PDB file of C-alpha atoms and ligand atoms in Angstrom:
ATOM      1  CA  MET A   1       0.000   0.000   0.000  1.00 54.00           C
ATOM      2  CA  ASP A   2       2.740   2.455  -0.759  1.00 85.00           C
ATOM      3  CA  ARG A   3       2.133   3.520  -4.313  1.00 95.00           C
ATOM      4  CA  GLU A   4       0.951   7.110  -4.341  1.00 97.00           C
ATOM      5  CA  MET A   5      -2.327   7.296  -6.237  1.00 97.00           C
ATOM      6  CA  ILE A   6      -3.330  10.888  -5.705  1.00 97.00           C
ATOM      7  CA  LYS A   7      -1.535  13.677  -3.947  1.00 97.00           C
ATOM      8  CA  ALA A   8      -2.271  17.304  -3.224  1.00 97.00           C
ATOM      9  CA  GLU A   9       0.471  19.693  -2.181  1.00 97.00           C
ATOM     10  CA  LYS A  10      -0.177  23.139  -0.748  1.00 98.00           C
ATOM     11  CA  LEU A  11      -3.517  23.302  -2.478  1.00 97.00           C
ATOM     12  CA  ASN A  12      -5.375  26.600  -2.165  1.00 98.00           C
ATOM     13  CA  LYS A  13      -8.765  27.649  -3.397  1.00 98.00           C
ATOM     14  CA  SER A  14     -10.798  30.783  -2.795  1.00 98.00           C
ATOM     15  CA  PHE A  15     -14.220  31.853  -3.958  1.00 97.00           C
ATOM     16  CA  GLY A  16     -13.845  35.609  -4.116  1.00 96.00           C
ATOM     17  CA  GLU A  17     -12.812  36.718  -0.642  1.00 96.00           C
ATOM     18  CA  LEU A  18     -13.623  33.342   0.870  1.00 97.00           C
ATOM     19  CA  HIS A  19     -10.481  31.234   1.327  1.00 98.00           C
ATOM     20  CA  VAL A  20     -11.953  27.735   1.259  1.00 98.00           C
ATOM     21  CA  LEU A  21      -8.914  25.440   0.973  1.00 98.00           C
ATOM     22  CA  LYS A  22      -5.790  26.433   2.864  1.00 98.00           C
ATOM     23  CA  ASP A  23      -2.505  24.721   2.057  1.00 98.00           C
ATOM     24  CA  ILE A  24      -4.013  21.270   1.765  1.00 98.00           C
ATOM     25  CA  ASP A  25      -1.428  18.483   1.771  1.00 98.00           C
ATOM     26  CA  MET A  26      -2.810  15.018   1.299  1.00 98.00           C
ATOM     27  CA  THR A  27      -1.510  11.754  -0.130  1.00 98.00           C
ATOM     28  CA  VAL A  28      -3.673   8.732  -0.780  1.00 98.00           C
ATOM     29  CA  TYR A  29      -1.995   5.397  -1.405  1.00 97.00           C
ATOM     30  CA  GLU A  30      -3.046   2.449  -3.501  1.00 97.00           C
ATOM     31  CA  SER A  31      -6.023   0.585  -2.001  1.00 97.00           C
ATOM     32  CA  GLU A  32      -6.288   3.107   0.795  1.00 98.00           C
ATOM     33  CA  VAL A  33      -9.750   4.161   1.933  1.00 98.00           C
ATOM     34  CA  VAL A  34      -9.724   7.685   3.325  1.00 98.00           C
ATOM     35  CA  CYS A  35     -12.802   9.055   5.033  1.00 98.00           C
ATOM     36  CA  LEU A  36     -12.856  12.827   4.892  1.00 98.00           C
ATOM     37  CA  ILE A  37     -14.896  14.291   7.685  1.00 97.00           C
ATOM     38  CA  GLY A  38     -15.643  17.724   9.067  1.00 96.00           C
ATOM     39  CA  ALA A  39     -18.442  20.191   9.647  1.00 95.00           C
ATOM     40  CA  SER A  40     -20.557  21.531   6.848  1.00 96.00           C
ATOM     41  CA  GLY A  41     -18.721  24.332   5.059  1.00 97.00           C
ATOM     42  CA  SER A  42     -15.247  23.107   6.015  1.00 98.00           C
ATOM     43  CA  GLY A  43     -14.279  22.596   2.350  1.00 98.00           C
ATOM     44  CA  LYS A  44     -14.690  18.841   1.846  1.00 98.00           C
ATOM     45  CA  SER A  45     -16.662  19.046  -1.401  1.00 98.00           C
ATOM     46  CA  THR A  46     -14.390  21.731  -2.784  1.00 98.00           C
ATOM     47  CA  LEU A  47     -11.371  19.534  -2.089  1.00 98.00           C
ATOM     48  CA  LEU A  48     -12.906  16.566  -3.938  1.00 97.00           C
ATOM     49  CA  ARG A  49     -13.968  18.826  -6.798  1.00 96.00           C
ATOM     50  CA  CYS A  50     -10.446  20.224  -7.120  1.00 95.00           C
ATOM     51  CA  LEU A  51      -8.997  16.694  -7.120  1.00 95.00           C
ATOM     52  CA  ASN A  52     -11.353  15.798  -9.962  1.00 91.00           C
ATOM     53  CA  PHE A  53     -10.858  19.103 -11.818  1.00 90.00           C
ATOM     54  CA  LEU A  54     -14.515  20.038 -11.544  1.00 91.00           C
ATOM     55  CA  GLU A  55     -13.161  23.103  -9.809  1.00 93.00           C
ATOM     56  CA  LYS A  56      -9.958  24.890 -10.675  1.00 92.00           C
ATOM     57  CA  ARG A  57      -7.528  25.335  -7.805  1.00 94.00           C
ATOM     58  CA  ASP A  58      -5.818  28.698  -7.361  1.00 95.00           C
ATOM     59  CA  ASN A  59      -2.414  27.195  -6.660  1.00 94.00           C
ATOM     60  CA  GLY A  60      -0.705  24.099  -5.380  1.00 96.00           C
ATOM     61  CA  LYS A  61       0.087  20.819  -6.994  1.00 94.00           C
ATOM     62  CA  ILE A  62      -2.006  17.761  -7.861  1.00 94.00           C
ATOM     63  CA  VAL A  63      -0.208  14.544  -8.727  1.00 94.00           C
ATOM     64  CA  ILE A  64      -2.193  11.584 -10.026  1.00 94.00           C
ATOM     65  CA  GLU A  65      -0.423   8.236 -10.226  1.00 93.00           C
ATOM     66  CA  GLY A  66       2.941   9.943 -10.264  1.00 91.00           C
ATOM     67  CA  GLU A  67       2.078  12.506 -12.906  1.00 89.00           C
ATOM     68  CA  GLU A  68       1.590  16.127 -12.072  1.00 90.00           C
ATOM     69  CA  VAL A  69      -1.594  17.508 -13.585  1.00 88.00           C
ATOM     70  CA  THR A  70      -0.976  21.173 -14.156  1.00 80.00           C
ATOM     71  CA  LYS A  71      -3.731  23.746 -14.203  1.00 73.00           C
ATOM     72  CA  GLU A  72      -3.071  24.214 -17.871  1.00 72.00           C
ATOM     73  CA  SER A  73      -3.434  20.521 -18.727  1.00 67.00           C
ATOM     74  CA  HIS A  74      -6.035  20.149 -21.360  1.00 61.00           C
ATOM     75  CA  ASP A  75      -6.604  16.480 -21.048  1.00 70.00           C
ATOM     76  CA  ILE A  76      -9.132  16.653 -18.261  1.00 74.00           C
ATOM     77  CA  ASN A  77     -10.852  13.639 -19.794  1.00 75.00           C
ATOM     78  CA  GLU A  78      -7.788  11.584 -19.050  1.00 77.00           C
ATOM     79  CA  VAL A  79      -7.957  12.639 -15.410  1.00 79.00           C
ATOM     80  CA  ARG A  80     -11.646  11.852 -15.265  1.00 78.00           C
ATOM     81  CA  GLN A  81     -10.927   8.344 -16.481  1.00 87.00           C
ATOM     82  CA  LYS A  82      -8.543   7.822 -13.600  1.00 93.00           C
ATOM     83  CA  VAL A  83     -10.674   9.523 -10.966  1.00 95.00           C
ATOM     84  CA  GLY A  84     -14.366   8.656 -10.747  1.00 95.00           C
ATOM     85  CA  MET A  85     -16.852  10.570  -8.640  1.00 95.00           C
ATOM     86  CA  VAL A  86     -20.191   9.857  -6.990  1.00 97.00           C
ATOM     87  CA  PHE A  87     -22.304  12.750  -5.735  1.00 96.00           C
ATOM     88  CA  GLN A  88     -24.895  13.233  -3.039  1.00 94.00           C
ATOM     89  CA  HIS A  89     -27.584  13.703  -5.687  1.00 94.00           C
ATOM     90  CA  PHE A  90     -27.200  10.924  -8.172  1.00 90.00           C
ATOM     91  CA  HIS A  91     -27.318  12.958 -11.405  1.00 91.00           C
ATOM     92  CA  LEU A  92     -28.596  10.045 -13.496  1.00 96.00           C
ATOM     93  CA  PHE A  93     -29.852  10.750 -17.015  1.00 96.00           C
ATOM     94  CA  PRO A  94     -33.642  10.477 -16.604  1.00 96.00           C
ATOM     95  CA  HIS A  95     -34.309   9.650 -20.248  1.00 97.00           C
ATOM     96  CA  LYS A  96     -31.900   6.724 -20.304  1.00 98.00           C
ATOM     97  CA  THR A  97     -32.424   3.276 -18.830  1.00 98.00           C
ATOM     98  CA  VAL A  98     -30.288   2.060 -15.968  1.00 98.00           C
ATOM     99  CA  LEU A  99     -28.028   0.175 -18.383  1.00 98.00           C
ATOM    100  CA  GLY A 100     -28.034   3.186 -20.716  1.00 98.00           C
ATOM    101  CA  ASN A 101     -26.763   5.353 -17.876  1.00 98.00           C
ATOM    102  CA  VAL A 102     -23.959   2.936 -17.066  1.00 98.00           C
ATOM    103  CA  ILE A 103     -22.703   2.479 -20.626  1.00 97.00           C
ATOM    104  CA  GLU A 104     -22.965   6.117 -21.747  1.00 96.00           C
ATOM    105  CA  ALA A 105     -19.410   7.137 -20.825  1.00 94.00           C
ATOM    106  CA  PRO A 106     -17.692   3.948 -22.038  1.00 94.00           C
ATOM    107  CA  LEU A 107     -19.454   4.411 -25.382  1.00 95.00           C
ATOM    108  CA  MET A 108     -19.001   8.152 -25.769  1.00 92.00           C
ATOM    109  CA  VAL A 109     -15.707   8.828 -24.006  1.00 89.00           C
ATOM    110  CA  LYS A 110     -13.873   5.538 -24.301  1.00 90.00           C
ATOM    111  CA  LYS A 111     -15.405   4.692 -27.691  1.00 93.00           C
ATOM    112  CA  MET A 112     -15.976   1.156 -26.510  1.00 95.00           C
ATOM    113  CA  LYS A 113     -17.852  -1.219 -28.816  1.00 97.00           C
ATOM    114  CA  LYS A 114     -21.537  -1.552 -28.004  1.00 97.00           C
ATOM    115  CA  GLU A 115     -21.509  -5.266 -27.091  1.00 97.00           C
ATOM    116  CA  GLN A 116     -18.458  -4.832 -24.931  1.00 97.00           C
ATOM    117  CA  ALA A 117     -20.003  -1.852 -23.120  1.00 97.00           C
ATOM    118  CA  VAL A 118     -23.248  -3.760 -22.581  1.00 97.00           C
ATOM    119  CA  GLN A 119     -21.343  -6.688 -21.113  1.00 97.00           C
ATOM    120  CA  LEU A 120     -19.377  -4.376 -18.844  1.00 97.00           C
ATOM    121  CA  GLY A 121     -22.574  -2.564 -17.840  1.00 98.00           C
ATOM    122  CA  LYS A 122     -24.332  -5.816 -16.973  1.00 98.00           C
ATOM    123  CA  ASP A 123     -21.357  -7.025 -14.966  1.00 97.00           C
ATOM    124  CA  LEU A 124     -21.307  -3.780 -13.008  1.00 98.00           C
ATOM    125  CA  LEU A 125     -25.052  -3.845 -12.384  1.00 98.00           C
ATOM    126  CA  LYS A 126     -24.616  -7.348 -11.053  1.00 97.00           C
ATOM    127  CA  LYS A 127     -21.843  -6.130  -8.804  1.00 96.00           C
ATOM    128  CA  VAL A 128     -24.110  -3.474  -7.254  1.00 97.00           C
ATOM    129  CA  GLY A 129     -27.013  -5.942  -7.055  1.00 96.00           C
ATOM    130  CA  LEU A 130     -29.201  -4.399  -9.764  1.00 97.00           C
ATOM    131  CA  GLU A 131     -28.879  -6.758 -12.698  1.00 96.00           C
ATOM    132  CA  ASP A 132     -32.665  -7.078 -12.864  1.00 97.00           C
ATOM    133  CA  LYS A 133     -33.086  -3.288 -13.260  1.00 98.00           C
ATOM    134  CA  ALA A 134     -31.045  -2.883 -16.453  1.00 98.00           C
ATOM    135  CA  ASP A 135     -34.014  -1.889 -18.599  1.00 98.00           C
ATOM    136  CA  VAL A 136     -35.962   0.338 -16.232  1.00 98.00           C
ATOM    137  CA  TYR A 137     -35.765   4.114 -16.007  1.00 98.00           C
ATOM    138  CA  PRO A 138     -34.282   5.876 -12.975  1.00 97.00           C
ATOM    139  CA  SER A 139     -37.661   7.314 -11.935  1.00 97.00           C
ATOM    140  CA  LYS A 140     -38.749   3.770 -11.042  1.00 97.00           C
ATOM    141  CA  LEU A 141     -35.894   3.284  -8.589  1.00 97.00           C
ATOM    142  CA  SER A 142     -35.519   4.022  -4.898  1.00 97.00           C
ATOM    143  CA  GLY A 143     -32.842   6.509  -3.855  1.00 96.00           C
ATOM    144  CA  GLY A 144     -30.587   3.694  -2.704  1.00 97.00           C
ATOM    145  CA  GLN A 145     -30.947   1.938  -6.042  1.00 97.00           C
ATOM    146  CA  LYS A 146     -30.267   5.191  -7.908  1.00 97.00           C
ATOM    147  CA  GLN A 147     -27.101   5.715  -5.955  1.00 97.00           C
ATOM    148  CA  ARG A 148     -25.950   2.167  -6.687  1.00 98.00           C
ATOM    149  CA  VAL A 149     -26.534   2.848 -10.393  1.00 98.00           C
ATOM    150  CA  ALA A 150     -24.474   6.028 -10.027  1.00 98.00           C
ATOM    151  CA  ILE A 151     -21.677   3.963  -8.483  1.00 98.00           C
ATOM    152  CA  ALA A 152     -21.858   1.431 -11.332  1.00 98.00           C
ATOM    153  CA  ARG A 153     -21.789   4.287 -13.813  1.00 97.00           C
ATOM    154  CA  ALA A 154     -18.662   5.773 -12.237  1.00 97.00           C
ATOM    155  CA  LEU A 155     -17.009   2.340 -12.182  1.00 97.00           C
ATOM    156  CA  ALA A 156     -17.784   1.863 -15.878  1.00 97.00           C
ATOM    157  CA  MET A 157     -14.908   4.194 -16.710  1.00 94.00           C
ATOM    158  CA  GLU A 158     -12.671   1.822 -14.756  1.00 94.00           C
ATOM    159  CA  PRO A 159     -11.169   4.575 -12.615  1.00 96.00           C
ATOM    160  CA  ASP A 160      -8.258   3.771 -10.320  1.00 96.00           C
ATOM    161  CA  ILE A 161      -9.507   6.195  -7.708  1.00 97.00           C
ATOM    162  CA  MET A 162     -13.095   6.795  -6.588  1.00 98.00           C
ATOM    163  CA  LEU A 163     -14.301   9.942  -4.861  1.00 98.00           C
ATOM    164  CA  PHE A 164     -17.593   9.874  -2.976  1.00 98.00           C
ATOM    165  CA  ASP A 165     -19.195  13.115  -1.807  1.00 98.00           C
ATOM    166  CA  GLU A 166     -21.722  12.291   0.907  1.00 97.00           C
ATOM    167  CA  PRO A 167     -23.225   9.479  -1.154  1.00 97.00           C
ATOM    168  CA  THR A 168     -25.809   8.600   1.474  1.00 97.00           C
ATOM    169  CA  SER A 169     -26.786  12.052   2.768  1.00 96.00           C
ATOM    170  CA  ALA A 170     -29.808  12.416   0.497  1.00 94.00           C
ATOM    171  CA  LEU A 171     -31.196   8.962   1.277  1.00 95.00           C
ATOM    172  CA  ASP A 172     -33.943   7.874   3.610  1.00 94.00           C
ATOM    173  CA  PRO A 173     -32.324   6.194   6.601  1.00 94.00           C
ATOM    174  CA  GLU A 174     -33.504   2.710   5.637  1.00 94.00           C
ATOM    175  CA  LEU A 175     -31.699   2.983   2.266  1.00 95.00           C
ATOM    176  CA  VAL A 176     -28.322   4.088   3.592  1.00 97.00           C
ATOM    177  CA  GLY A 177     -27.124   0.580   4.457  1.00 96.00           C
ATOM    178  CA  GLU A 178     -27.323  -0.889   0.954  1.00 96.00           C
ATOM    179  CA  VAL A 179     -25.177   1.920  -0.462  1.00 97.00           C
ATOM    180  CA  LEU A 180     -22.618   1.668   2.335  1.00 97.00           C
ATOM    181  CA  GLU A 181     -22.509  -2.083   1.764  1.00 97.00           C
ATOM    182  CA  THR A 182     -21.699  -1.533  -1.923  1.00 97.00           C
ATOM    183  CA  MET A 183     -18.926   0.875  -0.980  1.00 97.00           C
ATOM    184  CA  LYS A 184     -17.571  -1.511   1.604  1.00 97.00           C
ATOM    185  CA  GLN A 185     -17.405  -4.213  -1.035  1.00 97.00           C
ATOM    186  CA  LEU A 186     -15.390  -1.900  -3.302  1.00 97.00           C
ATOM    187  CA  ALA A 187     -13.039  -1.120  -0.442  1.00 97.00           C
ATOM    188  CA  GLU A 188     -12.532  -4.817   0.206  1.00 97.00           C
ATOM    189  CA  GLU A 189     -11.694  -5.338  -3.449  1.00 96.00           C
ATOM    190  CA  GLY A 190      -8.872  -2.852  -2.994  1.00 96.00           C
ATOM    191  CA  LYS A 191     -10.264   0.217  -4.718  1.00 97.00           C
ATOM    192  CA  THR A 192      -8.546   3.453  -3.719  1.00 98.00           C
ATOM    193  CA  MET A 193     -11.268   5.682  -2.291  1.00 98.00           C
ATOM    194  CA  ILE A 194     -11.812   9.083  -0.719  1.00 98.00           C
ATOM    195  CA  VAL A 195     -15.200   9.208   0.962  1.00 98.00           C
ATOM    196  CA  VAL A 196     -16.769  12.327   2.422  1.00 98.00           C
ATOM    197  CA  THR A 197     -19.260  11.030   4.934  1.00 97.00           C
ATOM    198  CA  HIS A 198     -21.108  11.699   8.141  1.00 95.00           C
ATOM    199  CA  GLU A 199     -21.522   7.953   8.680  1.00 96.00           C
ATOM    200  CA  MET A 200     -19.081   7.508  11.526  1.00 96.00           C
ATOM    201  CA  GLY A 201     -19.791   3.784  11.853  1.00 96.00           C
ATOM    202  CA  PHE A 202     -18.767   3.270   8.238  1.00 97.00           C
ATOM    203  CA  ALA A 203     -15.696   5.475   8.674  1.00 97.00           C
ATOM    204  CA  ARG A 204     -14.606   3.542  11.703  1.00 97.00           C
ATOM    205  CA  GLU A 205     -15.170   0.146  10.162  1.00 97.00           C
ATOM    206  CA  VAL A 206     -14.040   0.641   6.572  1.00 98.00           C
ATOM    207  CA  ALA A 207     -11.526   3.505   6.483  1.00 98.00           C
ATOM    208  CA  ASP A 208      -7.799   3.003   6.646  1.00 98.00           C
ATOM    209  CA  SER A 209      -7.370   6.678   7.472  1.00 98.00           C
ATOM    210  CA  ILE A 210      -9.520   9.490   8.737  1.00 98.00           C
ATOM    211  CA  VAL A 211      -8.808  13.010   7.555  1.00 98.00           C
ATOM    212  CA  TYR A 212     -10.507  15.694   9.599  1.00 98.00           C
ATOM    213  CA  MET A 213     -11.018  19.122   8.027  1.00 98.00           C
ATOM    214  CA  HIS A 214     -11.885  22.327   9.794  1.00 97.00           C
ATOM    215  CA  GLU A 215     -12.286  25.704   8.110  1.00 97.00           C
ATOM    216  CA  GLY A 216     -10.342  24.730   5.025  1.00 98.00           C
ATOM    217  CA  ARG A 217      -7.438  23.030   6.718  1.00 98.00           C
ATOM    218  CA  ILE A 218      -6.578  19.430   7.425  1.00 98.00           C
ATOM    219  CA  VAL A 219      -6.395  19.455  11.176  1.00 97.00           C
ATOM    220  CA  GLU A 220      -5.745  15.786  11.853  1.00 97.00           C
ATOM    221  CA  LYS A 221      -5.073  12.551  10.004  1.00 97.00           C
ATOM    222  CA  GLY A 222      -4.912   9.171  11.654  1.00 97.00           C
ATOM    223  CA  THR A 223      -6.200   5.646  11.724  1.00 98.00           C
ATOM    224  CA  PRO A 224      -9.839   5.264  12.802  1.00 98.00           C
ATOM    225  CA  ASP A 225      -8.731   3.936  16.187  1.00 97.00           C
ATOM    226  CA  GLN A 226      -6.397   6.879  16.772  1.00 97.00           C
ATOM    227  CA  PHE A 227      -8.899   9.406  15.574  1.00 97.00           C
ATOM    228  CA  PHE A 228     -12.038   8.158  17.273  1.00 96.00           C
ATOM    229  CA  ASP A 229     -10.514   6.869  20.505  1.00 96.00           C
ATOM    230  CA  ASN A 230      -7.673   9.275  20.969  1.00 95.00           C
ATOM    231  CA  PRO A 231      -8.012  12.433  18.881  1.00 96.00           C
ATOM    232  CA  LYS A 232      -5.016  14.685  19.277  1.00 95.00           C
ATOM    233  CA  GLU A 233      -6.448  18.049  18.351  1.00 95.00           C
ATOM    234  CA  GLU A 234      -8.917  20.079  20.333  1.00 95.00           C
ATOM    235  CA  ARG A 235     -10.965  20.740  17.178  1.00 95.00           C
ATOM    236  CA  SER A 236     -11.277  17.028  16.469  1.00 95.00           C
ATOM    237  CA  LYS A 237     -12.447  16.386  20.021  1.00 95.00           C
ATOM    238  CA  GLU A 238     -15.105  19.071  19.727  1.00 95.00           C
ATOM    239  CA  PHE A 239     -16.267  17.665  16.401  1.00 94.00           C
ATOM    240  CA  LEU A 240     -16.544  14.148  17.783  1.00 94.00           C
ATOM    241  CA  MET A 241     -18.482  15.426  20.785  1.00 91.00           C
ATOM    242  CA  SER A 242     -20.916  17.157  18.451  1.00 90.00           C
ATOM    243  CA  THR A 243     -21.583  14.028  16.393  1.00 85.00           C
ATOM    244  CA  THR A 244     -22.393  11.691  19.274  1.00 66.00           C
TER     245      THR A 244
HETATM  246  P1  LIG B 301     -18.384  21.127   2.714  1.00 85.74           P
HETATM  247  O1  LIG B 301     -18.473  20.165   1.560  1.00 85.74           O
HETATM  248  O2  LIG B 301     -17.346  20.736   3.732  1.00 85.74           O
HETATM  249  O3  LIG B 301     -19.705  21.355   3.361  1.00 85.74           O
HETATM  250  P2  LIG B 301     -17.865  23.081   0.663  1.00 85.74           P
HETATM  251  O4  LIG B 301     -16.571  22.708   0.044  1.00 85.74           O
HETATM  252  O5  LIG B 301     -19.100  22.756  -0.060  1.00 85.74           O
HETATM  253  O6  LIG B 301     -17.902  22.523   2.167  1.00 85.74           O
HETATM  254  O7  LIG B 301     -17.889  24.639   0.916  1.00 85.74           O
HETATM  255  C1  LIG B 301     -16.856  25.334   1.588  1.00 85.74           C
HETATM  256  C2  LIG B 301     -17.175  26.815   1.580  1.00 85.74           C
HETATM  257  O8  LIG B 301     -17.086  27.287   0.233  1.00 85.74           O
HETATM  258  C3  LIG B 301     -18.567  27.152   2.038  1.00 85.74           C
HETATM  259  O9  LIG B 301     -18.513  28.356   2.753  1.00 85.74           O
HETATM  260  C4  LIG B 301     -19.338  27.328   0.750  1.00 85.74           C
HETATM  261  O10 LIG B 301     -20.411  28.194   0.909  1.00 85.74           O
HETATM  262  C5  LIG B 301     -18.281  27.898  -0.160  1.00 85.74           C
HETATM  263  N1  LIG B 301     -18.495  27.555  -1.583  1.00 85.74           N
HETATM  264  C6  LIG B 301     -18.513  26.312  -2.108  1.00 85.74           C
HETATM  265  N2  LIG B 301     -18.691  26.337  -3.443  1.00 85.74           N
HETATM  266  C7  LIG B 301     -18.794  27.651  -3.777  1.00 85.74           C
HETATM  267  C8  LIG B 301     -18.991  28.361  -5.015  1.00 85.74           C
HETATM  268  N3  LIG B 301     -19.090  27.703  -6.164  1.00 85.74           N
HETATM  269  N4  LIG B 301     -19.045  29.701  -4.961  1.00 85.74           N
HETATM  270  C9  LIG B 301     -18.921  30.365  -3.789  1.00 85.74           C
HETATM  271  N5  LIG B 301     -18.736  29.775  -2.602  1.00 85.74           N
HETATM  272  C10 LIG B 301     -18.675  28.427  -2.586  1.00 85.74           C
HETATM  273 MG1  LIG B 302     -20.045  19.060   0.832  1.00 85.74          MG
END
């Protein structure tokens, strides 16, 4: 677990006067599962969006699988193939079937052959437990099912790194478990993952590392045991008190 998959160095991002990311240094290793936690507004989504080039950083360095991706790089598509993302709101295409959603990017971006994409799509739907939903439209699915389709769709680009931004926050409580289970399965298969979550049970059980953010800075990084049982920083302690 010592190959560096994605690394940020002295990353800064402001929106106007608002300095949202402050000198973020973070390295994620192969097969590592990092849970990124912190209060609302601390900059978690902005960090993921900068790592995936949905948002342009102001300065600092991003290195993906050993290659620096400069701000001027034009091949954002190449980055997106290496770094998949799942959002709080699933963003499925409503006019496409479940299978259609999953195979869209392989067909359009990777120019995969139709039969091959269909096979891949079916395999991925099986993996997330939705093989029987291939031909239905997203409106017929529960939130948990939609999110599992969104995960399959992200995996269809065969990314080496998966980013999850509060994937269960929009779900009814009874649907959270099935999505966490899917993510846990990915983690066990060795996928490199950064997961923004408020699900502390999941973080404790599945994460290799916890990164705690406060007001745009990484305040503490440690194993789940260190972080939850013995947080070093005052801010972390306060946060943990507020969540229990
Ligand atoms: P978190 O995901 O931890 O809740 P965000 O990264 O979404 O935090 O937001 C961090 C701060 O940046 C917040 O104050 C938020 O209002 C602000 N922010 C996020 N995106 C934008 C944007 N596109 N324009 C202006 N301000 C933004
Ligand atoms: Mg957020």
